[in-house]
Amino acid sequence: MIKAGIIGSTGYAGQEIVRILLGHKDAEIVWYGSHSYVGEDYSSVYGNMFNIVDAKCLDDNLDELSKQADVIFTATPQGYLAGVLNDEILNNCKVIDLSADFRLKDVDVYEKWYKIEHKAKQYLGEAVYGLCELNRESIKNARLIANPGCYTTTSILSLYPLVREHMIDVDTIVVDAKSGTSGAGRSAKLANLYCEVNESIKAYGVTTHRHTPEIEEQLGYAFLAGAGNVSGKNVEYADADIFSIGQKELEAGNPGGDPVLINFTPHLVPMNRGILATCYAKLSDKYSYDDIKAAYDKYYKDEQFIRVLKKGVMPETRWVEGSNYVDINFVIDERTNRIVVCGALDNMVKGAAGQAVQNMNLIFGLPENEGLLMPPVFP
């Protein structure tokens, strides 16, 4: 059995990791870490775990936990893991981090967007961006995983085939995304109170949302990956995954890769879970539906958790809720020669905890879908 510890187990994403691992036949939870509820019964924090979890919340001592666990999940605020991570922890166990501390290769970009100093720059080169469908082989050998964000997972997976095949002009990408309120976490905030959110929709983080550079960096690597096939440049990247490209660009002193600039605007909608990202871009040539569908099939036809829907059927958050699935589809606007791509996922599962467990499965050589086969919940 894989022994797992969760730091931040009393947050929404941490509790979702608990829920998933309780149904995982090859893992057991040995540490329910919490900053705010040390010594309290876990089931008193989450009543849904009554008579299921008989354990008390422990502290966030990673050094001690690393001696007891095979893998540590850190569902913690930005800056926490970078402030405490050390070689001993990484030598003792695997670490899967749900914060943004190790997602961006360019430390200057991280510090600019997150407004904090990065205290563990030495691990940026080895941290694998844990988007499983794009970095599967690199993840298998990793000891530190940067679990992607929810908006970024939706946006990157929705656009990746088009960017890698150079079928769109990357300078024209616009991502308009909507999220349920669980994406803001469990801590009390005025803007997230019921009366503030109900019967309303609002844009936030307009031009400043911190997932923007993450989407840009990963799509930049994807663009480089396709260059050998399409334009004859950077042939060495033609068969590389995006993590390998990021490493090479970092070694070359270009940590962000080729710059891709997008407009990204998130919105808060009055629902518990779900992300819907509607992505717009100008096509680089005249393409038919079959041309675009072939590109998506090339990369996703064997991916269990990515469902490219039938023609004319657009993704809805209700059809992925509670699951590790991502639904994607597209429509070509022949009048403007632009494409509209929609992606939907559950921000707590594929956008956080489910993806983290998927990464764990890959690291330990387990079936990638173990513990993640729950179908979407409806209604």
XYZ file of C-alpha atoms in Angstrom, residues 53-348:
296
model
C -12.491 8.571 8.812
C -11.509 7.839 12.409
C -8.476 10.092 12.695
C -7.490 13.408 14.191
C -5.982 16.298 12.318
C -2.213 16.542 12.659
C 0.119 19.457 12.098
C 2.057 20.377 8.964
C 5.473 18.959 9.890
C 6.711 17.857 6.477
C 10.043 16.633 7.765
C 8.364 14.139 10.082
C 5.668 13.252 7.579
C 8.249 12.482 4.892
C 9.617 9.700 7.127
C 6.187 8.068 7.375
C 4.720 8.579 3.902
C 5.580 7.490 0.385
C 3.864 10.540 -1.075
C 2.863 13.922 0.311
C 0.098 16.042 -1.191
C 0.363 19.735 -0.324
C -2.937 21.547 -0.808
C -1.594 24.749 0.657
C -1.381 28.488 -0.113
C 1.201 29.845 -2.533
C 4.639 30.124 -0.986
C 4.161 27.498 1.711
C 5.914 24.532 0.101
C 8.700 26.626 -1.396
C 9.385 27.900 2.107
C 9.817 24.478 3.736
C 10.914 22.052 1.009
C 14.370 20.519 1.350
C 16.474 17.678 -0.039
C 15.719 15.346 2.850
C 11.979 15.536 2.205
C 12.433 14.843 -1.510
C 14.844 12.008 -0.827
C 12.371 10.397 1.579
C 9.205 10.582 -0.508
C 7.418 12.012 -3.529
C 5.754 15.424 -3.292
C 2.704 16.511 -5.293
C 2.032 20.212 -4.803
C -1.355 21.731 -5.640
C -0.133 25.315 -5.293
C 1.616 27.357 -7.980
C 5.038 27.279 -6.316
C 6.685 25.064 -8.932
C 4.450 25.455 -11.982
C 6.337 28.336 -13.581
C 9.915 27.852 -14.743
C 10.585 31.586 -14.835
C 11.025 32.684 -11.223
C 10.753 36.349 -12.182
C 7.318 35.727 -13.656
C 6.262 33.849 -10.514
C 7.380 36.648 -8.214
C 5.759 39.307 -10.402
C 2.337 37.635 -10.538
C 2.227 36.141 -7.031
C 3.894 39.083 -5.247
C 6.068 36.828 -3.066
C 9.703 35.765 -3.097
C 10.364 32.242 -4.318
C 12.427 30.474 -1.641
C 13.194 27.207 -3.435
C 14.451 28.194 -6.872
C 16.808 25.230 -6.907
C 13.904 22.830 -7.506
C 12.280 24.652 -10.423
C 14.271 22.750 -13.018
C 13.260 19.296 -11.825
C 9.629 19.988 -10.882
C 7.443 18.305 -13.498
C 4.309 20.113 -14.598
C 1.740 17.449 -13.763
C -0.613 17.670 -16.703
C -0.742 13.911 -17.104
C -1.905 13.664 -20.699
C 0.945 15.884 -21.910
C 3.826 14.896 -19.614
C 3.082 11.273 -18.792
C 6.583 9.815 -19.228
C 8.322 12.633 -17.350
C 5.873 12.319 -14.462
C 6.709 8.641 -13.991
C 10.270 9.476 -12.938
C 9.565 12.622 -10.929
C 9.958 13.243 -7.232
C 8.323 16.701 -7.303
C 5.100 17.381 -9.204
C 3.603 20.806 -9.820
C -0.090 19.967 -10.075
C -1.687 22.359 -12.605
C -4.405 24.853 -11.777
C -8.053 24.340 -12.642
C -8.428 27.161 -15.160
C -5.111 26.217 -16.722
C -5.943 22.531 -17.096
C -9.160 23.406 -18.890
C -7.619 26.047 -21.126
C -4.423 24.193 -22.035
C -6.138 20.908 -22.847
C -8.778 22.715 -24.898
C -6.182 24.486 -27.048
C -3.194 22.136 -27.025
C -3.781 20.217 -30.299
C -4.377 23.447 -32.206
C -1.273 25.123 -30.784
C 1.000 22.115 -31.241
C -0.154 21.655 -34.840
C 0.179 25.413 -35.509
C -3.431 25.540 -36.673
C -4.140 28.823 -34.892
C -2.430 32.181 -34.603
C -1.277 32.087 -30.969
C -1.269 35.888 -30.780
C -5.057 35.918 -31.130
C -6.010 33.581 -28.246
C -8.763 34.772 -25.928
C -9.936 32.614 -23.021
C -13.227 33.473 -21.318
C -13.728 31.148 -18.334
C -16.331 30.596 -15.629
C -15.799 28.882 -12.282
C -17.880 27.699 -9.374
C -17.189 29.245 -5.983
C -15.263 26.273 -4.566
C -12.342 27.422 -6.678
C -11.799 30.271 -4.222
C -11.208 27.884 -1.320
C -12.944 27.354 2.013
C -11.747 30.355 4.001
C -14.316 33.066 4.729
C -14.267 35.930 2.235
C -16.871 38.658 1.867
C -16.923 38.350 -1.921
C -17.835 34.656 -1.657
C -20.747 34.906 0.756
C -24.027 33.447 -0.487
C -25.743 36.825 -0.911
C -22.723 38.199 -2.754
C -22.582 35.343 -5.266
C -26.162 34.132 -5.700
C -28.143 35.460 -8.670
C -25.041 37.106 -10.116
C -22.044 36.581 -12.359
C -18.932 38.699 -12.279
C -15.552 38.972 -13.919
C -12.567 39.170 -11.596
C -8.813 39.351 -11.938
C -9.352 41.047 -15.296
C -5.922 41.129 -17.029
C -4.283 40.191 -13.693
C -5.370 36.624 -12.879
C -2.393 34.517 -11.792
C -3.239 31.556 -14.004
C -2.517 33.701 -17.079
C 1.278 33.183 -17.196
C 0.843 29.470 -16.481
C -1.376 29.049 -19.537
C 0.980 31.177 -21.624
C 4.108 29.275 -20.594
C 2.684 25.826 -21.275
C 1.155 26.839 -24.606
C 4.514 28.378 -25.509
C 6.186 25.009 -24.975
C 3.427 23.323 -26.986
C 4.053 25.744 -29.843
C 7.759 24.881 -29.787
C 6.910 21.177 -29.727
C 5.069 21.532 -33.013
C 7.672 23.637 -34.748
C 9.653 20.677 -36.074
C 6.586 19.182 -37.710
C 5.145 22.363 -39.123
C 7.760 25.011 -39.787
C 10.947 22.980 -39.862
C 12.413 24.834 -36.869
C 13.472 23.366 -33.527
C 13.337 19.841 -34.906
C 14.733 18.492 -31.638
C 11.423 19.425 -29.998
C 9.219 17.612 -32.494
C 8.660 14.511 -30.348
C 9.261 16.059 -26.920
C 6.712 16.492 -24.171
C 6.221 20.004 -22.890
C 8.118 19.362 -19.650
C 11.235 18.331 -21.563
C 10.986 21.475 -23.658
C 10.646 23.574 -20.524
C 13.798 22.005 -19.082
C 15.802 22.669 -22.235
C 14.582 26.243 -22.450
C 15.481 26.765 -18.776
C 18.989 25.403 -19.377
C 19.319 27.720 -22.369
C 18.486 30.731 -20.203
C 15.012 31.130 -21.681
C 12.788 29.770 -18.886
C 9.510 30.901 -20.372
C 10.069 29.445 -23.826
C 8.673 31.282 -26.839
C 6.379 34.014 -25.546
C 2.675 33.437 -26.060
C 0.407 36.243 -24.890
C -3.287 35.644 -24.302
C -6.272 37.502 -22.964
C -7.643 35.509 -20.025
C -10.726 36.609 -18.107
C -12.208 34.450 -15.329
C -15.746 34.801 -14.006
C -17.422 33.639 -10.804
C -20.792 31.951 -11.185
C -23.215 30.796 -8.445
C -22.527 27.066 -8.466
C -20.378 24.871 -6.233
C -18.175 23.150 -8.777
C -17.123 23.357 -12.365
C -15.051 25.235 -14.914
C -16.171 26.160 -18.403
C -13.552 27.773 -20.601
C -14.552 29.229 -23.956
C -11.446 29.815 -26.055
C -11.258 31.891 -29.234
C -8.477 32.117 -31.840
C -7.916 32.935 -35.497
C -7.197 29.903 -37.662
C -3.849 29.936 -39.472
C -5.382 28.531 -42.656
C -8.719 27.349 -44.038
C -9.557 24.178 -42.143
C -12.592 21.929 -42.277
C -14.284 20.273 -39.312
C -12.546 17.011 -40.241
C -9.140 18.715 -40.252
C -9.617 20.036 -36.732
C -11.176 16.822 -35.454
C -8.178 14.879 -36.779
C -5.867 17.087 -34.722
C -7.827 16.405 -31.530
C -7.971 12.693 -32.301
C -4.208 12.630 -32.866
C -3.546 13.659 -29.275
C -6.638 12.581 -27.350
C -8.216 9.513 -28.969
C -6.534 7.175 -26.453
C -6.964 9.448 -23.422
C -9.557 8.011 -21.063
C -10.213 11.259 -19.190
C -10.445 13.589 -22.200
C -13.728 13.293 -24.051
C -13.949 15.077 -27.401
C -17.689 15.276 -27.880
C -19.726 14.535 -30.969
C -20.154 17.250 -33.568
C -22.597 19.914 -32.424
C -22.582 18.860 -28.750
C -20.930 21.456 -26.526
C -19.482 20.792 -23.069
C -21.504 21.507 -19.928
C -20.202 21.498 -16.374
C -23.087 19.317 -15.180
C -21.848 16.398 -17.294
C -18.401 16.321 -15.639
C -19.270 17.168 -12.029
C -17.663 14.866 -9.473
C -15.483 13.177 -12.099
C -11.966 13.311 -13.502
C -13.210 13.889 -17.059
C -12.599 16.861 -19.323
C -15.151 17.455 -22.077
C -14.017 19.393 -25.154
C -15.560 20.453 -28.436
C -15.170 23.147 -31.057
C -17.003 25.098 -33.729
C -15.413 26.795 -36.741
C -16.739 30.243 -37.531
C -16.260 30.282 -41.304
C -17.389 33.893 -41.522
C -14.447 35.147 -39.454
C -12.091 32.177 -39.952
C -11.897 31.839 -36.197
C -12.429 28.799 -34.016
C -14.332 28.575 -30.736
C -13.264 25.761 -28.398
C -15.085 24.937 -25.168
C -13.738 22.819 -22.334
C -15.442 21.768 -19.109
C -14.187 19.989 -15.989
C -14.761 19.714 -12.259
C -12.325 22.156 -10.693
C -12.078 20.040 -7.529
